[in-house]
Amino acid sequence: MDEVISSLNIKENGIYVDLTLGRAGHSIEILKKIKEYNSGMLICLDKDKQAITESEPKLKAISNSFVLIKSDFRYISDELKKLNIKKVDGILADLGVSSPQLDQIERGFSYSKNSKLDMRMDLDSNLSAWEIINNWDEEKIRWILYNYGDVKFSSEIAKSIIKNRPVNSSFELNEIIKNTLPAWYLRQKNPSKPIFQAIRIAVNDELNALDDLLKQIPELLNKDGSLAIITFHSKEDFRVKRFFQELNYTDPKLNRLPIQTNKKWRQKIFFPSKKELELNNRSRSAKLRVITKLE
């Protein structure tokens, strides 16, 4: 939290966007800063209707200088155009699943609690984990397991899923996974975690949405504006890291010339502090990457 608020460098008359509202933890602190100046605006997006409903009264208790939008963050430019906003001063995206989503058994995100296979962040979406597990073909399932979760034995697991249909609950899927994998591998780690993660990424099209978002960032930020992204998964982090590197790319030939090349972007990375880990164990795999537009 402290690193996010500091990195956004909230200023007078600034416009800030929280692309992943969740239960408004970050948005509340951003809005408090905006209220101090008595100017500026906060725009909050989330594709989970429940997040919007639960967060609105919390934000209203602080200030009315905010707008709530139910939308996937891949449509940020279109949503800002509806508000006649072309550029903003700060953008935050806290990727992955929010704690309330994980803790609600009926949402089906957890492999450690028995529930219907769902995993939809947007409950208005038609595609659920049940649909993928029970209706997608073997090659498609193998592909998402391998490419989204680096799942070992992805072919064998996909084959077992097809063979054991219908699969209706998380524990049924766990059982199929355990019965498919060799005993020596099961002793090393819980194999369900990367498998459930890969299916969740496919259900919500998370990596493609992230790619769509990143393409829009250079045109959306004002000078001295920052993008702060919290990642939890290596696939997410790789995309963000590569995007940051490409923004600051200079021709290697220029590096050999006796001229100074001015960087257009400044980058910084934060890892969870010891205090953060004590307060929130789920932050252990998190990275906060921040880029600031210099010109």
PDB file of C-alpha atoms in Angstrom:
ATOM      1  CA  MET A   1       0.000   0.000   0.000  1.00  0.00           C
ATOM      2  CA  ASP A   2       2.637   2.564   1.060  1.00  0.00           C
ATOM      3  CA  GLU A   3       4.764   1.899  -2.023  1.00  0.00           C
ATOM      4  CA  VAL A   4       1.751   2.149  -4.357  1.00  0.00           C
ATOM      5  CA  ILE A   5       0.556   5.491  -2.965  1.00  0.00           C
ATOM      6  CA  SER A   6       4.080   6.912  -2.946  1.00  0.00           C
ATOM      7  CA  SER A   7       4.730   5.778  -6.534  1.00  0.00           C
ATOM      8  CA  LEU A   8       1.518   7.336  -7.865  1.00  0.00           C
ATOM      9  CA  ASN A   9       2.706  10.699  -6.466  1.00  0.00           C
ATOM     10  CA  ILE A  10      -0.839  12.053  -6.208  1.00  0.00           C
ATOM     11  CA  LYS A  11      -1.007  15.773  -7.001  1.00  0.00           C
ATOM     12  CA  GLU A  12      -3.509  18.607  -7.149  1.00  0.00           C
ATOM     13  CA  ASN A  13      -6.084  18.350  -9.975  1.00  0.00           C
ATOM     14  CA  GLY A  14      -4.731  14.910 -10.906  1.00  0.00           C
ATOM     15  CA  ILE A  15      -6.809  12.138 -12.470  1.00  0.00           C
ATOM     16  CA  TYR A  16      -6.062   8.632 -11.221  1.00  0.00           C
ATOM     17  CA  VAL A  17      -7.354   5.242 -12.277  1.00  0.00           C
ATOM     18  CA  ASP A  18      -7.621   2.094 -10.167  1.00  0.00           C
ATOM     19  CA  LEU A  19      -8.119  -0.639 -12.749  1.00  0.00           C
ATOM     20  CA  THR A  20      -8.739  -3.358 -10.154  1.00  0.00           C
ATOM     21  CA  LEU A  21     -11.047  -1.910  -7.523  1.00  0.00           C
ATOM     22  CA  GLY A  22     -11.559  -5.120  -5.522  1.00  0.00           C
ATOM     23  CA  ARG A  23     -12.807  -4.070  -2.097  1.00  0.00           C
ATOM     24  CA  ALA A  24     -11.365  -0.558  -2.532  1.00  0.00           C
ATOM     25  CA  GLY A  25      -8.270  -0.939  -0.342  1.00  0.00           C
ATOM     26  CA  HIS A  26      -6.039   1.058  -2.692  1.00  0.00           C
ATOM     27  CA  SER A  27      -8.844   3.315  -3.922  1.00  0.00           C
ATOM     28  CA  ILE A  28      -9.694   4.466  -0.411  1.00  0.00           C
ATOM     29  CA  GLU A  29      -6.134   5.682   0.177  1.00  0.00           C
ATOM     30  CA  ILE A  30      -5.943   7.362  -3.255  1.00  0.00           C
ATOM     31  CA  LEU A  31      -9.257   9.115  -2.623  1.00  0.00           C
ATOM     32  CA  LYS A  32      -8.042  10.362   0.777  1.00  0.00           C
ATOM     33  CA  LYS A  33      -5.097  12.047  -0.970  1.00  0.00           C
ATOM     34  CA  ILE A  34      -7.390  13.576  -3.591  1.00  0.00           C
ATOM     35  CA  LYS A  35      -9.651  14.898  -0.832  1.00  0.00           C
ATOM     36  CA  GLU A  36      -6.686  16.649   0.822  1.00  0.00           C
ATOM     37  CA  TYR A  37      -6.287  18.801  -2.306  1.00  0.00           C
ATOM     38  CA  ASN A  38     -10.053  19.256  -2.680  1.00  0.00           C
ATOM     39  CA  SER A  39      -9.516  18.665  -6.404  1.00  0.00           C
ATOM     40  CA  GLY A  40      -8.916  15.815  -8.800  1.00  0.00           C
ATOM     41  CA  MET A  41     -10.727  12.596  -9.649  1.00  0.00           C
ATOM     42  CA  LEU A  42     -10.486   8.860  -9.080  1.00  0.00           C
ATOM     43  CA  ILE A  43     -11.843   6.442 -11.684  1.00  0.00           C
ATOM     44  CA  CYS A  44     -12.323   2.843 -10.561  1.00  0.00           C
ATOM     45  CA  LEU A  45     -12.850  -0.202 -12.775  1.00  0.00           C
ATOM     46  CA  ASP A  46     -13.719  -3.779 -11.904  1.00  0.00           C
ATOM     47  CA  LYS A  47     -15.465  -6.482 -13.872  1.00  0.00           C
ATOM     48  CA  ASP A  48     -16.840  -8.006 -10.674  1.00  0.00           C
ATOM     49  CA  LYS A  49     -20.256  -6.426  -9.969  1.00  0.00           C
ATOM     50  CA  GLN A  50     -19.957  -7.440  -6.318  1.00  0.00           C
ATOM     51  CA  ALA A  51     -16.767  -5.386  -5.964  1.00  0.00           C
ATOM     52  CA  ILE A  52     -18.531  -2.283  -7.294  1.00  0.00           C
ATOM     53  CA  THR A  53     -21.540  -2.747  -4.994  1.00  0.00           C
ATOM     54  CA  GLU A  54     -19.487  -3.316  -1.834  1.00  0.00           C
ATOM     55  CA  SER A  55     -16.943  -0.559  -2.524  1.00  0.00           C
ATOM     56  CA  GLU A  56     -19.297   2.308  -3.354  1.00  0.00           C
ATOM     57  CA  PRO A  57     -20.399   3.122   0.243  1.00  0.00           C
ATOM     58  CA  LYS A  58     -16.797   2.927   1.479  1.00  0.00           C
ATOM     59  CA  LEU A  59     -15.680   5.511  -1.069  1.00  0.00           C
ATOM     60  CA  LYS A  60     -18.719   7.753  -0.562  1.00  0.00           C
ATOM     61  CA  ALA A  61     -17.820   7.952   3.135  1.00  0.00           C
ATOM     62  CA  ILE A  62     -14.609   9.746   2.090  1.00  0.00           C
ATOM     63  CA  SER A  63     -15.537  11.867  -0.931  1.00  0.00           C
ATOM     64  CA  ASN A  64     -17.713  12.002  -4.041  1.00  0.00           C
ATOM     65  CA  SER A  65     -14.751  12.665  -6.355  1.00  0.00           C
ATOM     66  CA  PHE A  66     -14.866   9.215  -7.929  1.00  0.00           C
ATOM     67  CA  VAL A  67     -16.510   7.274 -10.756  1.00  0.00           C
ATOM     68  CA  LEU A  68     -17.234   3.529 -10.632  1.00  0.00           C
ATOM     69  CA  ILE A  69     -17.254   1.533 -13.871  1.00  0.00           C
ATOM     70  CA  LYS A  70     -18.036  -2.158 -14.335  1.00  0.00           C
ATOM     71  CA  SER A  71     -15.595  -3.113 -17.060  1.00  0.00           C
ATOM     72  CA  ASP A  72     -12.578  -5.231 -17.897  1.00  0.00           C
ATOM     73  CA  PHE A  73      -9.482  -3.016 -17.729  1.00  0.00           C
ATOM     74  CA  ARG A  74      -8.601  -3.937 -21.316  1.00  0.00           C
ATOM     75  CA  TYR A  75     -11.257  -1.348 -22.315  1.00  0.00           C
ATOM     76  CA  ILE A  76      -9.743   1.518 -20.285  1.00  0.00           C
ATOM     77  CA  SER A  77      -9.302   3.893 -23.260  1.00  0.00           C
ATOM     78  CA  ASP A  78     -12.913   3.432 -24.375  1.00  0.00           C
ATOM     79  CA  GLU A  79     -14.195   3.991 -20.836  1.00  0.00           C
ATOM     80  CA  LEU A  80     -12.133   7.172 -20.435  1.00  0.00           C
ATOM     81  CA  LYS A  81     -13.413   8.495 -23.771  1.00  0.00           C
ATOM     82  CA  LYS A  82     -16.967   8.178 -22.459  1.00  0.00           C
ATOM     83  CA  LEU A  83     -15.883  10.563 -19.677  1.00  0.00           C
ATOM     84  CA  ASN A  84     -14.155  12.898 -22.184  1.00  0.00           C
ATOM     85  CA  ILE A  85     -10.774  12.095 -20.624  1.00  0.00           C
ATOM     86  CA  LYS A  86      -7.780  11.573 -22.898  1.00  0.00           C
ATOM     87  CA  LYS A  87      -4.912  11.368 -20.412  1.00  0.00           C
ATOM     88  CA  VAL A  88      -4.477  10.637 -16.714  1.00  0.00           C
ATOM     89  CA  ASP A  89      -1.781  11.147 -14.077  1.00  0.00           C
ATOM     90  CA  GLY A  90      -1.603   7.696 -12.556  1.00  0.00           C
ATOM     91  CA  ILE A  91      -2.827   4.149 -13.168  1.00  0.00           C
ATOM     92  CA  LEU A  92      -2.849   1.178 -10.790  1.00  0.00           C
ATOM     93  CA  ALA A  93      -3.462  -2.481 -11.624  1.00  0.00           C
ATOM     94  CA  ASP A  94      -3.359  -5.121  -8.883  1.00  0.00           C
ATOM     95  CA  LEU A  95      -3.454  -8.335 -10.902  1.00  0.00           C
ATOM     96  CA  GLY A  96      -4.727 -11.772  -9.945  1.00  0.00           C
ATOM     97  CA  VAL A  97      -7.640 -12.731  -7.735  1.00  0.00           C
ATOM     98  CA  SER A  98      -8.792 -10.507  -4.874  1.00  0.00           C
ATOM     99  CA  SER A  99      -8.836 -11.967  -1.361  1.00  0.00           C
ATOM    100  CA  PRO A 100     -12.666 -11.809  -1.089  1.00  0.00           C
ATOM    101  CA  GLN A 101     -12.955 -13.779  -4.332  1.00  0.00           C
ATOM    102  CA  LEU A 102     -10.559 -16.417  -2.987  1.00  0.00           C
ATOM    103  CA  ASP A 103     -12.363 -16.603   0.346  1.00  0.00           C
ATOM    104  CA  GLN A 104     -15.856 -17.049  -1.130  1.00  0.00           C
ATOM    105  CA  ILE A 105     -16.097 -20.810  -1.606  1.00  0.00           C
ATOM    106  CA  GLU A 106     -18.943 -20.540  -4.122  1.00  0.00           C
ATOM    107  CA  ARG A 107     -16.731 -18.539  -6.520  1.00  0.00           C
ATOM    108  CA  GLY A 108     -14.679 -21.707  -7.078  1.00  0.00           C
ATOM    109  CA  PHE A 109     -11.194 -20.187  -7.152  1.00  0.00           C
ATOM    110  CA  SER A 110      -9.682 -22.363  -4.432  1.00  0.00           C
ATOM    111  CA  TYR A 111      -8.398 -25.904  -4.886  1.00  0.00           C
ATOM    112  CA  SER A 112      -8.330 -26.417  -1.097  1.00  0.00           C
ATOM    113  CA  LYS A 113     -12.113 -25.984  -0.632  1.00  0.00           C
ATOM    114  CA  ASN A 114     -14.758 -28.065  -2.353  1.00  0.00           C
ATOM    115  CA  SER A 115     -16.969 -26.049  -4.674  1.00  0.00           C
ATOM    116  CA  LYS A 116     -18.488 -25.967  -8.123  1.00  0.00           C
ATOM    117  CA  LEU A 117     -15.936 -25.245 -10.850  1.00  0.00           C
ATOM    118  CA  ASP A 118     -16.508 -21.566 -11.629  1.00  0.00           C
ATOM    119  CA  MET A 119     -13.534 -19.131 -11.329  1.00  0.00           C
ATOM    120  CA  ARG A 120     -15.281 -16.241 -13.114  1.00  0.00           C
ATOM    121  CA  MET A 121     -14.183 -12.787 -11.989  1.00  0.00           C
ATOM    122  CA  ASP A 122     -17.113 -11.404 -13.984  1.00  0.00           C
ATOM    123  CA  LEU A 123     -20.233 -13.349 -12.985  1.00  0.00           C
ATOM    124  CA  ASP A 124     -21.983 -12.052 -16.126  1.00  0.00           C
ATOM    125  CA  SER A 125     -19.498 -13.984 -18.277  1.00  0.00           C
ATOM    126  CA  ASN A 126     -20.656 -17.233 -19.921  1.00  0.00           C
ATOM    127  CA  LEU A 127     -17.299 -19.012 -19.730  1.00  0.00           C
ATOM    128  CA  SER A 128     -16.619 -20.830 -16.449  1.00  0.00           C
ATOM    129  CA  ALA A 129     -14.061 -23.415 -15.339  1.00  0.00           C
ATOM    130  CA  TRP A 130     -16.836 -26.048 -15.584  1.00  0.00           C
ATOM    131  CA  GLU A 131     -17.301 -25.203 -19.274  1.00  0.00           C
ATOM    132  CA  ILE A 132     -13.581 -25.577 -19.992  1.00  0.00           C
ATOM    133  CA  ILE A 133     -13.158 -28.811 -18.037  1.00  0.00           C
ATOM    134  CA  ASN A 134     -16.272 -30.470 -19.437  1.00  0.00           C
ATOM    135  CA  ASN A 135     -16.571 -29.129 -22.994  1.00  0.00           C
ATOM    136  CA  TRP A 136     -13.161 -28.090 -24.319  1.00  0.00           C
ATOM    137  CA  ASP A 137     -11.223 -30.653 -26.314  1.00  0.00           C
ATOM    138  CA  GLU A 138      -8.112 -32.407 -25.015  1.00  0.00           C
ATOM    139  CA  GLU A 139      -5.602 -30.323 -26.981  1.00  0.00           C
ATOM    140  CA  LYS A 140      -7.063 -27.012 -25.815  1.00  0.00           C
ATOM    141  CA  ILE A 141      -6.958 -28.132 -22.179  1.00  0.00           C
ATOM    142  CA  ARG A 142      -3.391 -29.378 -22.580  1.00  0.00           C
ATOM    143  CA  TRP A 143      -2.419 -26.058 -24.178  1.00  0.00           C
ATOM    144  CA  ILE A 144      -3.745 -23.881 -21.346  1.00  0.00           C
ATOM    145  CA  LEU A 145      -2.191 -26.124 -18.671  1.00  0.00           C
ATOM    146  CA  TYR A 146       1.213 -25.985 -20.351  1.00  0.00           C
ATOM    147  CA  ASN A 147       1.209 -22.358 -21.510  1.00  0.00           C
ATOM    148  CA  TYR A 148      -0.572 -20.686 -18.595  1.00  0.00           C
ATOM    149  CA  GLY A 149       0.657 -22.858 -15.713  1.00  0.00           C
ATOM    150  CA  ASP A 150       3.892 -24.541 -16.869  1.00  0.00           C
ATOM    151  CA  VAL A 151       2.137 -27.738 -15.759  1.00  0.00           C
ATOM    152  CA  LYS A 152       4.221 -30.897 -15.954  1.00  0.00           C
ATOM    153  CA  PHE A 153       2.417 -33.951 -17.353  1.00  0.00           C
ATOM    154  CA  SER A 154      -0.083 -31.574 -19.007  1.00  0.00           C
ATOM    155  CA  SER A 155      -0.903 -34.112 -21.755  1.00  0.00           C
ATOM    156  CA  GLU A 156      -1.613 -36.887 -19.253  1.00  0.00           C
ATOM    157  CA  ILE A 157      -3.767 -34.622 -17.081  1.00  0.00           C
ATOM    158  CA  ALA A 158      -5.769 -33.359 -20.078  1.00  0.00           C
ATOM    159  CA  LYS A 159      -6.359 -36.952 -21.186  1.00  0.00           C
ATOM    160  CA  SER A 160      -7.541 -37.951 -17.685  1.00  0.00           C
ATOM    161  CA  ILE A 161      -9.924 -34.995 -17.501  1.00  0.00           C
ATOM    162  CA  ILE A 162     -11.573 -36.025 -20.790  1.00  0.00           C
ATOM    163  CA  LYS A 163     -11.777 -39.659 -19.616  1.00  0.00           C
ATOM    164  CA  ASN A 164     -13.434 -38.774 -16.283  1.00  0.00           C
ATOM    165  CA  ARG A 165     -16.096 -36.327 -17.466  1.00  0.00           C
ATOM    166  CA  PRO A 166     -18.355 -34.959 -16.121  1.00  0.00           C
ATOM    167  CA  VAL A 167     -16.214 -33.193 -13.517  1.00  0.00           C
ATOM    168  CA  ASN A 168     -18.407 -30.995 -11.324  1.00  0.00           C
ATOM    169  CA  SER A 169     -16.347 -29.881  -8.330  1.00  0.00           C
ATOM    170  CA  SER A 170     -12.872 -28.745  -7.323  1.00  0.00           C
ATOM    171  CA  PHE A 171     -12.296 -31.865  -5.226  1.00  0.00           C
ATOM    172  CA  GLU A 172     -13.297 -34.117  -8.141  1.00  0.00           C
ATOM    173  CA  LEU A 173     -10.684 -32.346 -10.258  1.00  0.00           C
ATOM    174  CA  ASN A 174      -8.112 -32.688  -7.442  1.00  0.00           C
ATOM    175  CA  GLU A 175      -8.773 -36.429  -7.336  1.00  0.00           C
ATOM    176  CA  ILE A 176      -8.275 -36.785 -11.102  1.00  0.00           C
ATOM    177  CA  ILE A 177      -4.983 -34.892 -10.854  1.00  0.00           C
ATOM    178  CA  LYS A 178      -3.726 -37.072  -7.973  1.00  0.00           C
ATOM    179  CA  ASN A 179      -4.695 -40.290  -9.736  1.00  0.00           C
ATOM    180  CA  THR A 180      -2.886 -39.223 -12.904  1.00  0.00           C
ATOM    181  CA  LEU A 181       0.488 -38.160 -11.539  1.00  0.00           C
ATOM    182  CA  PRO A 182       3.324 -40.397 -10.305  1.00  0.00           C
ATOM    183  CA  ALA A 183       3.737 -40.773  -6.532  1.00  0.00           C
ATOM    184  CA  TRP A 184       7.228 -39.233  -6.511  1.00  0.00           C
ATOM    185  CA  TYR A 185       5.883 -36.027  -8.060  1.00  0.00           C
ATOM    186  CA  LEU A 186       2.967 -35.807  -5.634  1.00  0.00           C
ATOM    187  CA  ARG A 187       5.432 -35.979  -2.729  1.00  0.00           C
ATOM    188  CA  GLN A 188       7.280 -32.880  -4.017  1.00  0.00           C
ATOM    189  CA  LYS A 189       4.425 -30.366  -4.203  1.00  0.00           C
ATOM    190  CA  ASN A 190       0.682 -29.889  -4.463  1.00  0.00           C
ATOM    191  CA  PRO A 191       0.091 -30.199  -8.232  1.00  0.00           C
ATOM    192  CA  SER A 192      -3.373 -28.600  -8.102  1.00  0.00           C
ATOM    193  CA  LYS A 193      -2.138 -25.024  -7.600  1.00  0.00           C
ATOM    194  CA  PRO A 194      -0.650 -24.384 -11.089  1.00  0.00           C
ATOM    195  CA  ILE A 195      -3.483 -26.336 -12.738  1.00  0.00           C
ATOM    196  CA  PHE A 196      -6.235 -24.295 -11.079  1.00  0.00           C
ATOM    197  CA  GLN A 197      -4.249 -21.123 -11.803  1.00  0.00           C
ATOM    198  CA  ALA A 198      -3.957 -21.993 -15.502  1.00  0.00           C
ATOM    199  CA  ILE A 199      -7.688 -22.706 -15.780  1.00  0.00           C
ATOM    200  CA  ARG A 200      -8.519 -19.436 -13.974  1.00  0.00           C
ATOM    201  CA  ILE A 201      -6.306 -17.459 -16.373  1.00  0.00           C
ATOM    202  CA  ALA A 202      -8.107 -19.061 -19.325  1.00  0.00           C
ATOM    203  CA  VAL A 203     -11.584 -18.433 -17.849  1.00  0.00           C
ATOM    204  CA  ASN A 204     -10.867 -14.719 -17.410  1.00  0.00           C
ATOM    205  CA  ASP A 205      -8.572 -14.286 -20.442  1.00  0.00           C
ATOM    206  CA  GLU A 206      -6.175 -12.564 -18.055  1.00  0.00           C
ATOM    207  CA  LEU A 207      -2.956 -12.533 -20.073  1.00  0.00           C
ATOM    208  CA  ASN A 208      -4.555 -11.272 -23.284  1.00  0.00           C
ATOM    209  CA  ALA A 209      -6.369  -8.576 -21.278  1.00  0.00           C
ATOM    210  CA  LEU A 210      -3.033  -7.525 -19.762  1.00  0.00           C
ATOM    211  CA  ASP A 211      -1.434  -7.308 -23.220  1.00  0.00           C
ATOM    212  CA  ASP A 212      -4.349  -5.178 -24.432  1.00  0.00           C
ATOM    213  CA  LEU A 213      -3.944  -2.851 -21.447  1.00  0.00           C
ATOM    214  CA  LEU A 214      -0.189  -2.377 -21.787  1.00  0.00           C
ATOM    215  CA  LYS A 215      -0.480  -1.313 -25.443  1.00  0.00           C
ATOM    216  CA  GLN A 216      -2.630   1.649 -24.372  1.00  0.00           C
ATOM    217  CA  ILE A 217      -0.436   2.955 -21.538  1.00  0.00           C
ATOM    218  CA  PRO A 218       1.974   5.235 -23.493  1.00  0.00           C
ATOM    219  CA  GLU A 219      -0.937   7.281 -24.892  1.00  0.00           C
ATOM    220  CA  LEU A 220      -2.875   7.426 -21.634  1.00  0.00           C
ATOM    221  CA  LEU A 221      -0.289   8.869 -19.237  1.00  0.00           C
ATOM    222  CA  ASN A 222       0.535  12.556 -18.854  1.00  0.00           C
ATOM    223  CA  LYS A 223       4.138  13.651 -18.386  1.00  0.00           C
ATOM    224  CA  ASP A 224       5.333  12.558 -14.912  1.00  0.00           C
ATOM    225  CA  GLY A 225       2.402  10.145 -14.750  1.00  0.00           C
ATOM    226  CA  SER A 226       3.033   6.637 -13.421  1.00  0.00           C
ATOM    227  CA  LEU A 227       1.751   3.140 -14.031  1.00  0.00           C
ATOM    228  CA  ALA A 228       1.973   0.826 -11.010  1.00  0.00           C
ATOM    229  CA  ILE A 229       1.339  -2.877 -11.594  1.00  0.00           C
ATOM    230  CA  ILE A 230       1.334  -5.572  -8.921  1.00  0.00           C
ATOM    231  CA  THR A 231       1.927  -9.050 -10.357  1.00  0.00           C
ATOM    232  CA  PHE A 232       1.702 -12.424  -8.616  1.00  0.00           C
ATOM    233  CA  HIS A 233       2.343 -14.844 -11.464  1.00  0.00           C
ATOM    234  CA  SER A 234       5.491 -15.317 -13.554  1.00  0.00           C
ATOM    235  CA  LYS A 235       3.519 -15.111 -16.820  1.00  0.00           C
ATOM    236  CA  GLU A 236       2.077 -11.723 -15.834  1.00  0.00           C
ATOM    237  CA  ASP A 237       5.391 -10.416 -14.591  1.00  0.00           C
ATOM    238  CA  PHE A 238       7.219 -11.474 -17.762  1.00  0.00           C
ATOM    239  CA  ARG A 239       4.797  -9.470 -19.890  1.00  0.00           C
ATOM    240  CA  VAL A 240       5.054  -6.365 -17.716  1.00  0.00           C
ATOM    241  CA  LYS A 241       8.859  -6.577 -17.528  1.00  0.00           C
ATOM    242  CA  ARG A 242       9.159  -7.010 -21.309  1.00  0.00           C
ATOM    243  CA  PHE A 243       6.805  -4.081 -21.920  1.00  0.00           C
ATOM    244  CA  PHE A 244       8.860  -1.829 -19.628  1.00  0.00           C
ATOM    245  CA  GLN A 245      12.069  -2.855 -21.394  1.00  0.00           C
ATOM    246  CA  GLU A 246      10.610  -2.132 -24.834  1.00  0.00           C
ATOM    247  CA  LEU A 247       9.524   1.352 -23.744  1.00  0.00           C
ATOM    248  CA  ASN A 248      13.116   2.267 -22.961  1.00  0.00           C
ATOM    249  CA  TYR A 249      14.705   0.439 -25.883  1.00  0.00           C
ATOM    250  CA  THR A 250      17.510   2.270 -27.652  1.00  0.00           C
ATOM    251  CA  ASP A 251      19.413   1.091 -30.694  1.00  0.00           C
ATOM    252  CA  PRO A 252      22.653  -0.596 -29.477  1.00  0.00           C
ATOM    253  CA  LYS A 253      24.535   1.403 -32.141  1.00  0.00           C
ATOM    254  CA  LEU A 254      23.629   4.631 -30.343  1.00  0.00           C
ATOM    255  CA  ASN A 255      25.158   3.316 -27.121  1.00  0.00           C
ATOM    256  CA  ARG A 256      28.579   3.242 -28.806  1.00  0.00           C
ATOM    257  CA  LEU A 257      28.394   6.866 -29.919  1.00  0.00           C
ATOM    258  CA  PRO A 258      29.691   9.755 -27.758  1.00  0.00           C
ATOM    259  CA  ILE A 259      26.192  11.198 -27.338  1.00  0.00           C
ATOM    260  CA  GLN A 260      23.754  11.204 -24.458  1.00  0.00           C
ATOM    261  CA  THR A 261      20.445   9.451 -25.003  1.00  0.00           C
ATOM    262  CA  ASN A 262      17.664  10.657 -22.733  1.00  0.00           C
ATOM    263  CA  LYS A 263      15.398   7.989 -21.343  1.00  0.00           C
ATOM    264  CA  LYS A 264      11.691   8.564 -21.832  1.00  0.00           C
ATOM    265  CA  TRP A 265      10.630   6.360 -18.919  1.00  0.00           C
ATOM    266  CA  ARG A 266      11.888   5.665 -15.389  1.00  0.00           C
ATOM    267  CA  GLN A 267      11.439   2.223 -13.888  1.00  0.00           C
ATOM    268  CA  LYS A 268      11.407   0.872 -10.351  1.00  0.00           C
ATOM    269  CA  ILE A 269      10.575  -2.470  -8.730  1.00  0.00           C
ATOM    270  CA  PHE A 270       9.445  -3.208  -5.174  1.00  0.00           C
ATOM    271  CA  PHE A 271       9.257  -6.519  -3.331  1.00  0.00           C
ATOM    272  CA  PRO A 272       7.118  -7.168  -0.226  1.00  0.00           C
ATOM    273  CA  SER A 273       8.828  -6.040   2.955  1.00  0.00           C
ATOM    274  CA  LYS A 274       9.200  -8.254   6.023  1.00  0.00           C
ATOM    275  CA  LYS A 275       6.405  -6.261   7.675  1.00  0.00           C
ATOM    276  CA  GLU A 276       4.159  -6.742   4.630  1.00  0.00           C
ATOM    277  CA  LEU A 277       4.745 -10.504   4.686  1.00  0.00           C
ATOM    278  CA  GLU A 278       3.848 -10.661   8.378  1.00  0.00           C
ATOM    279  CA  LEU A 279       0.590  -8.782   7.768  1.00  0.00           C
ATOM    280  CA  ASN A 280      -0.348 -10.466   4.489  1.00  0.00           C
ATOM    281  CA  ASN A 281       1.095 -13.864   3.635  1.00  0.00           C
ATOM    282  CA  ARG A 282      -0.555 -13.759   0.186  1.00  0.00           C
ATOM    283  CA  SER A 283       1.869 -10.993  -0.815  1.00  0.00           C
ATOM    284  CA  ARG A 284       4.860 -13.371  -0.781  1.00  0.00           C
ATOM    285  CA  SER A 285       4.892 -13.822  -4.581  1.00  0.00           C
ATOM    286  CA  ALA A 286       4.008 -10.191  -5.368  1.00  0.00           C
ATOM    287  CA  LYS A 287       6.125  -7.689  -7.292  1.00  0.00           C
ATOM    288  CA  LEU A 288       5.257  -4.031  -7.742  1.00  0.00           C
ATOM    289  CA  ARG A 289       6.660  -2.579 -10.974  1.00  0.00           C
ATOM    290  CA  VAL A 290       6.344   1.165 -11.546  1.00  0.00           C
ATOM    291  CA  ILE A 291       7.089   3.156 -14.691  1.00  0.00           C
ATOM    292  CA  THR A 292       6.966   6.935 -14.909  1.00  0.00           C
ATOM    293  CA  LYS A 293       6.667   8.892 -18.144  1.00  0.00           C
ATOM    294  CA  LEU A 294       9.463  11.470 -18.285  1.00  0.00           C
ATOM    295  CA  GLU A 295       8.586  13.275 -21.512  1.00  0.00           C
TER     296      GLU A 295
END
